[in-house]
Coordinates of C-alpha atoms and ligand atoms in Angstrom, one line a residue:
M1 CA -47.1 75.1 -3.8
K2 CA -44.3 74.4 -1.4
R3 CA -44.7 71.8 1.3
D4 CA -44.8 72.8 4.9
L5 CA -41.2 72.6 6.3
Y6 CA -42.2 70.8 9.4
E7 CA -44.2 68.4 7.4
T8 CA -41.2 67.8 5.1
L9 CA -39.2 66.7 8.1
G10 CA -42.1 64.9 9.6
V11 CA -41.9 66.8 12.9
A12 CA -44.3 68.8 15.1
K13 CA -44.2 72.6 15.0
T14 CA -43.0 72.4 18.6
A15 CA -40.0 70.1 17.8
D16 CA -36.8 71.1 19.5
E17 CA -33.4 71.2 18.0
K18 CA -32.6 67.6 18.8
E19 CA -35.8 66.3 17.3
L20 CA -35.2 68.3 14.1
K21 CA -31.7 67.0 13.8
S22 CA -32.7 63.4 14.4
A23 CA -35.6 63.7 11.8
F24 CA -33.3 65.3 9.3
R25 CA -30.6 62.7 9.8
K26 CA -33.0 59.8 9.3
L27 CA -34.5 61.3 6.1
A28 CA -31.2 62.4 4.7
M29 CA -29.8 58.9 5.0
K30 CA -32.9 57.5 3.3
Y31 CA -32.9 59.9 0.4
H32 CA -29.2 60.5 0.0
P33 CA -28.3 60.5 -3.7
D34 CA -25.6 57.9 -3.1
K35 CA -28.2 55.5 -1.9
N36 CA -30.6 56.3 -4.7
P37 CA -28.5 56.8 -7.8
G38 CA -30.3 58.2 -10.7
D39 CA -33.6 58.6 -8.8
A40 CA -34.8 62.2 -9.5
A41 CA -37.6 62.0 -7.0
S42 CA -35.3 61.0 -4.2
E43 CA -32.9 63.8 -5.2
K44 CA -35.7 66.3 -5.1
T45 CA -36.9 65.1 -1.7
F46 CA -33.3 65.2 -0.4
K47 CA -33.0 68.8 -1.5
E48 CA -36.3 69.7 0.2
I49 CA -35.2 68.0 3.4
N50 CA -32.0 69.9 3.4
E51 CA -33.7 73.2 2.7
A52 CA -36.3 72.5 5.5
Y53 CA -33.6 71.7 8.0
E54 CA -31.5 74.6 6.9
T55 CA -34.3 77.0 7.7
L56 CA -35.6 75.4 10.9
K57 CA -32.3 74.9 12.6
D58 CA -31.7 78.7 12.5
P59 CA -33.9 80.2 15.2
Q60 CA -34.2 83.5 13.3
K61 CA -35.3 81.9 10.1
R62 CA -37.5 79.5 11.9
A63 CA -39.3 82.4 13.6
A64 CA -39.7 84.2 10.3
Y65 CA -41.1 81.0 8.7
D66 CA -43.5 80.4 11.6
R67 CA -44.8 83.9 11.2
Y68 CA -44.9 84.3 7.4
G69 CA -44.5 80.9 6.0
H70 CA -42.6 80.5 2.7
A71 CA -43.4 84.2 1.9
A72 CA -40.7 85.0 4.4
F73 CA -38.0 83.9 2.0
E74 CA -39.6 84.5 -1.4
Q75 CA -37.3 87.3 -2.5
G76 CA -34.3 85.0 -3.0
G77 CA -36.4 82.0 -3.7
M78 CA -35.7 78.5 -2.3
G79 CA -32.4 76.9 -3.1
N80 CA -30.4 80.0 -3.5
G81 CA -31.9 82.2 -0.8
F82 CA -31.3 82.2 2.9
G83 CA -28.7 85.0 2.9
G84 CA -26.3 83.1 0.6
G85 CA -26.0 80.2 3.0
A86 CA -28.0 77.2 1.8
G87 CA -27.3 76.7 -1.8
G88 CA -23.6 76.9 -1.6
A89 CA -20.8 75.5 0.5
G90 CA -21.6 77.5 3.6
G91 CA -24.2 76.2 6.0
F92 CA -25.1 73.0 4.4
S93 CA -21.7 71.4 4.1
D94 CA -21.2 71.9 7.8
I95 CA -24.2 69.8 8.5
F96 CA -23.1 67.5 5.9
E97 CA -19.8 66.9 7.5
D98 CA -21.4 66.6 10.8
I99 CA -23.8 63.9 9.8
F100 CA -22.0 62.1 7.0
G101 CA -18.5 62.5 8.2
E102 CA -18.3 59.0 9.4
M103 CA -20.0 57.6 6.3
M104 CA -17.7 59.3 3.8
G105 CA -14.7 57.1 4.0
G106 CA -13.7 57.9 7.5
G107 CA -12.9 61.5 6.5
R108 CA -13.9 62.9 9.9
Q109 CA -11.6 60.6 11.8
R110 CA -8.8 61.3 9.5
R111 CA -9.3 65.0 9.8
S112 CA -9.6 65.2 13.5
S113 CA -6.6 63.0 14.2
G114 CA -4.2 64.7 11.9
G115 CA -3.8 62.0 9.3
R116 CA -3.7 59.0 11.6
E117 CA -4.8 55.8 9.9
R118 CA -5.2 52.4 11.2
G119 CA -2.8 49.9 9.7
A120 CA -4.0 47.1 7.4
D121 CA -4.9 43.7 8.7
L122 CA -2.6 40.9 7.6
R123 CA -3.4 37.3 6.7
Y124 CA -1.0 34.5 7.4
N125 CA -1.7 31.0 6.2
M126 CA -0.4 28.2 8.4
E127 CA -0.5 24.5 7.8
I128 CA 0.1 22.1 10.6
S129 CA 0.1 18.3 10.8
L130 CA -2.6 16.3 12.6
E131 CA 0.0 15.4 15.3
E132 CA 0.6 19.1 15.9
A133 CA -3.2 19.7 16.1
Y134 CA -3.3 16.8 18.6
S135 CA -0.6 18.1 20.9
G136 CA -0.8 21.8 20.3
K137 CA 2.4 23.8 19.8
T138 CA 4.0 27.2 19.9
A139 CA 4.8 28.2 16.3
Q140 CA 7.4 30.8 15.4
I141 CA 6.3 32.6 12.3
R142 CA 8.0 35.3 10.3
V143 CA 5.7 38.0 9.1
P144 CA 6.7 40.7 6.7
T145 CA 5.0 43.8 7.9
S146 CA 5.4 47.5 7.9
I147 CA 6.3 49.0 11.2
T148 CA 6.7 52.5 12.5
C149 CA 10.0 54.0 11.3
D150 CA 12.3 54.3 14.4
V151 CA 14.4 57.1 12.9
C152 CA 11.6 59.6 12.5
T153 CA 9.2 57.9 14.9
G154 CA 6.6 57.7 12.2
S155 CA 6.5 61.4 11.3
G156 CA 8.2 60.8 7.9
A157 CA 10.3 64.0 8.4
K158 CA 14.1 63.9 8.8
P159 CA 15.1 64.2 12.4
G160 CA 15.6 67.8 13.4
T161 CA 13.0 69.0 10.8
S162 CA 9.3 68.9 11.0
P163 CA 6.4 68.5 8.5
K164 CA 4.9 71.7 7.3
T165 CA 1.2 72.5 7.3
C166 CA -0.3 71.8 3.8
G167 CA -1.0 74.9 1.8
T168 CA -3.8 73.4 -0.2
C169 CA -6.0 72.3 2.7
Q170 CA -4.5 74.5 5.5
G171 CA -3.9 71.4 7.5
S172 CA -7.4 70.0 7.5
G173 CA -6.5 67.2 5.1
R174 CA -9.8 67.8 3.3
V175 CA -10.8 70.0 0.5
R176 CA -14.3 70.9 -0.5
A177 CA -15.7 70.8 -4.0
A178 CA -19.2 71.8 -5.1
Q179 CA -21.1 68.9 -6.7
G180 CA -24.5 69.7 -7.9
F181 CA -26.5 71.4 -5.2
F182 CA -24.4 70.3 -2.3
S183 CA -20.7 70.4 -1.6
I184 CA -18.7 67.4 -1.0
E185 CA -15.5 66.9 0.9
R186 CA -12.5 65.0 -0.5
T187 CA -9.2 64.0 0.8
C188 CA -6.7 66.7 0.0
P189 CA -4.7 65.7 -3.1
T190 CA -1.6 67.6 -2.1
C191 CA -1.0 66.0 1.2
G192 CA -3.1 62.8 0.9
G193 CA -5.2 63.7 3.9
R194 CA -2.2 64.2 6.2
G195 CA -2.7 68.0 6.5
Q196 CA 1.0 68.2 6.4
T197 CA 3.7 68.1 3.7
I198 CA 7.2 66.9 4.2
T199 CA 9.9 69.0 2.6
D200 CA 12.8 67.1 4.2
P201 CA 11.9 63.4 4.1
C202 CA 13.4 60.9 6.5
T203 CA 16.1 59.0 4.7
K204 CA 15.2 55.6 6.2
C205 CA 11.5 55.5 5.3
H206 CA 11.5 58.2 2.5
G207 CA 8.8 60.1 4.2
H208 CA 6.3 57.2 4.6
G209 CA 6.8 57.0 8.3
R210 CA 6.8 53.2 8.0
V211 CA 9.4 50.7 7.0
T212 CA 8.9 47.0 6.0
E213 CA 10.5 44.5 8.2
E214 CA 10.2 40.9 9.0
R215 CA 9.2 40.1 12.5
T216 CA 9.1 36.8 14.3
L217 CA 6.0 36.1 16.3
S218 CA 5.2 33.3 18.7
V219 CA 1.8 31.8 18.0
N220 CA 0.2 29.5 20.5
I221 CA -1.7 26.7 18.7
P222 CA -3.9 25.1 21.3
A223 CA -4.3 21.3 21.4
G224 CA -7.4 20.1 19.5
I225 CA -7.6 23.0 17.1
E226 CA -9.7 22.4 14.0
D227 CA -8.9 22.8 10.3
G228 CA -10.1 26.2 9.1
T229 CA -9.7 28.0 12.4
R230 CA -8.8 31.7 12.3
I231 CA -6.6 33.0 15.1
R232 CA -6.6 36.8 15.6
L233 CA -3.5 38.5 17.0
S234 CA -4.7 41.9 17.9
G235 CA -2.4 44.8 17.0
E236 CA 0.1 42.5 15.2
G237 CA -0.8 43.7 11.7
E238 CA 0.7 46.6 9.8
A239 CA 1.7 49.6 11.8
G240 CA -0.7 52.5 11.6
V241 CA 0.1 55.6 9.6
R242 CA 1.5 58.5 11.6
G243 CA 0.8 57.0 15.0
G244 CA -2.5 55.4 14.1
P245 CA -3.4 52.1 15.7
A246 CA -1.9 48.9 14.1
G247 CA -4.1 46.4 12.2
D248 CA -4.6 42.9 13.3
L249 CA -2.9 39.7 12.2
Y250 CA -5.1 36.8 11.2
I251 CA -3.7 33.3 11.1
F252 CA -5.7 31.0 8.9
L253 CA -5.0 27.6 10.0
S254 CA -5.3 24.4 8.0
V255 CA -4.6 20.9 9.2
K256 CA -2.9 18.7 6.6
P257 CA -4.7 15.4 5.7
H258 CA -3.1 12.5 7.6
E259 CA -1.8 9.4 6.0
F260 CA -3.6 7.0 8.3
Y261 CA -6.1 9.0 10.4
Q262 CA -9.3 10.8 9.3
R263 CA -10.8 13.2 11.7
D264 CA -14.4 13.9 12.4
G265 CA -14.7 16.4 15.2
A266 CA -12.8 14.9 18.1
D267 CA -13.1 11.3 16.8
L268 CA -10.5 9.7 14.6
Y269 CA -11.0 6.9 12.1
C270 CA -8.4 4.5 10.9
S271 CA -9.0 1.8 8.3
V272 CA -6.9 -1.3 8.9
P273 CA -6.6 -4.1 6.3
I274 CA -6.3 -7.6 7.8
S275 CA -5.8 -10.8 6.0
M276 CA -8.7 -13.2 5.4
T277 CA -7.1 -15.7 7.7
T278 CA -6.7 -13.2 10.5
A279 CA -10.3 -12.3 10.1
A280 CA -11.3 -15.9 10.2
L281 CA -9.0 -17.2 12.9
G282 CA -8.6 -14.1 15.0
G283 CA -5.4 -12.2 15.9
K284 CA -3.9 -9.1 17.3
F285 CA -2.2 -6.0 15.9
D286 CA -0.8 -2.7 17.3
V287 CA -1.7 0.7 16.0
T288 CA 0.5 3.8 16.8
T289 CA -1.8 6.6 18.0
L290 CA -1.1 10.3 17.6
D291 CA 0.6 10.6 21.0
G292 CA 3.2 8.2 19.6
T293 CA 2.2 5.3 21.9
K294 CA 1.0 1.9 20.7
S295 CA -2.4 0.4 21.3
R296 CA -3.2 -3.2 20.9
V297 CA -6.3 -4.3 19.0
T298 CA -7.6 -7.8 19.4
V299 CA -9.4 -9.3 16.4
P300 CA -11.9 -12.0 17.5
E301 CA -12.5 -15.1 15.4
G302 CA -14.9 -14.6 12.6
T303 CA -14.5 -10.8 12.3
Q304 CA -16.4 -9.3 9.3
A305 CA -15.4 -6.5 7.0
G306 CA -16.5 -3.1 8.2
K307 CA -16.4 -4.1 11.9
Q308 CA -15.3 -1.2 14.1
F309 CA -13.3 -1.3 17.2
R310 CA -13.4 1.7 19.5
L311 CA -10.3 2.8 21.4
K312 CA -11.8 5.1 24.0
G313 CA -10.0 8.4 24.6
K314 CA -7.5 7.8 21.8
G315 CA -9.0 10.5 19.6
M316 CA -8.3 14.2 19.4
P317 CA -8.4 16.5 22.5
V318 CA -11.4 18.7 22.6
L319 CA -10.4 22.4 22.5
R320 CA -10.2 24.1 25.9
S321 CA -11.5 21.0 27.8
S322 CA -10.0 17.9 29.3
Q323 CA -12.1 15.6 27.1
T324 CA -10.8 13.6 24.3
G325 CA -12.6 11.8 21.4
D326 CA -12.2 8.2 20.5
L327 CA -10.3 6.3 17.9
Y328 CA -12.3 3.9 15.7
I329 CA -10.4 1.1 14.0
Q330 CA -12.3 -0.1 11.0
M331 CA -11.7 -3.6 9.6
Q332 CA -11.0 -4.1 5.9
I333 CA -10.5 -7.7 4.9
E334 CA -8.0 -8.3 2.2
T335 CA -8.8 -11.3 -0.1
P336 CA -5.6 -13.2 -1.0
Q337 CA -4.3 -12.8 -4.5
K338 CA -1.7 -14.6 -6.6
L339 CA -2.4 -18.0 -5.1
T340 CA 0.2 -20.8 -5.6
K341 CA -1.0 -24.2 -6.8
R342 CA -0.8 -25.5 -3.2
Q343 CA -2.8 -22.6 -1.8
R344 CA -5.4 -23.0 -4.4
E345 CA -5.8 -26.7 -3.6
L346 CA -6.1 -26.0 0.1
L347 CA -8.8 -23.3 -0.4
Q348 CA -10.6 -25.6 -2.8
E349 CA -10.5 -28.4 -0.2
F350 CA -11.7 -25.8 2.4
E351 CA -14.6 -24.9 0.2
Q352 CA -15.6 -28.5 -0.3
I353 CA -15.8 -29.1 3.5
S354 CA -17.5 -25.7 4.2
S355 CA -21.1 -25.6 5.4
K356 CA -23.9 -23.0 5.4
D357 CA -23.0 -22.3 9.0
N358 CA -19.5 -21.0 7.9
N359 CA -21.0 -18.3 5.7
P360 CA -24.7 -17.8 6.7
E361 CA -25.0 -14.4 5.0
S362 CA -23.7 -15.3 1.6
A363 CA -25.2 -18.9 1.6
G364 CA -28.7 -17.6 2.1
F365 CA -28.5 -14.3 0.2
F366 CA -29.5 -15.3 -3.3
A367 CA -32.3 -17.5 -2.1
R368 CA -33.7 -14.6 0.0
M369 CA -33.4 -12.2 -2.9
K370 CA -35.3 -14.6 -5.2
D371 CA -38.0 -15.1 -2.6
F372 CA -38.4 -11.3 -2.1
F373 CA -39.0 -10.6 -5.8
D374 CA -41.1 -13.7 -6.4
T375 CA -43.4 -12.5 -3.6
L376 CA -43.7 -9.1 -5.2
S377 CA -44.7 -10.5 -8.6
D378 CA -47.4 -12.8 -7.2
Ligands
LIG1 ZN1 11.4 57.6 8.9
LIG2 ZN1 -3.5 69.1 2.2

């Protein structure tokens, strides 16, 4: 027993053309064999949907069906009936094109625009220093790219001649082939989808319509840019084919690690080793910041390792704002090595006259640790 055609499409008997088409489209997408490879049930449903739509979209067939039901078509039987339309390439493939044109590899666009194709996107890797990220810059880059041939203005044909309409596809750029119960469109193998063949190719581009050239582009790198940023230059990719739009150029930016500064967002960190005596007695030193100027850091008496000093506003600029981060100077204390006899004597003497107040942390540490574990074991 065949299913009711309206029921198959899930529409009311009063459904208009638009509702039918929309219902068909939804179901066809869902049950399309490409989406359900190897699923016989889906394929069967897909076929039924097609047959139902094939009948109902035709006012005459719809009227006959409304009046007589499936009996109206029983002579030819479903699938190869309908006046030779449905089973083959005729009616169905038109709907197919209509609905799946955009899904099937852009065939529709290619066909309607005479072989125009968008150019490929290009990727360019750029590495800049932290100083360059700090100040921003205009970089000149050389990009090998294919551009529209100026001799034939992209047609691929020798000037004075013109491309001929392709005999295989009659200029449509597409050919049809039956595949199972429906027909499928393919790019024409003769002309590669152009719809035209070139008998007298342009000598500069050999019929491609594009030539490869190196171009110099100016790229604006804004101050404060982060590692890993992608800059898109619209339309600076490869030229389109036969007058199609150009692709985009993407610049993948990386910021080289810096010898002295580590970056965290807009803040910078710099680890500075100072001598044990500077840490104990106090002192001063200068650091050169990314803008090339010097900043003085005062080390107070008794500075401990790990102590941070903040230089406000000496970090990285924040992208597209007037703010800047801070620079943190982190103290590392270098223990003296390779002591002379005299130095050793002095330090030993220093040790002898030291009190707990000189080193409150280390003096009390082991006593506190012992107390802690003794209390636990009680
Ligand atoms: Zn050319
Ligand atoms: Zn062709």
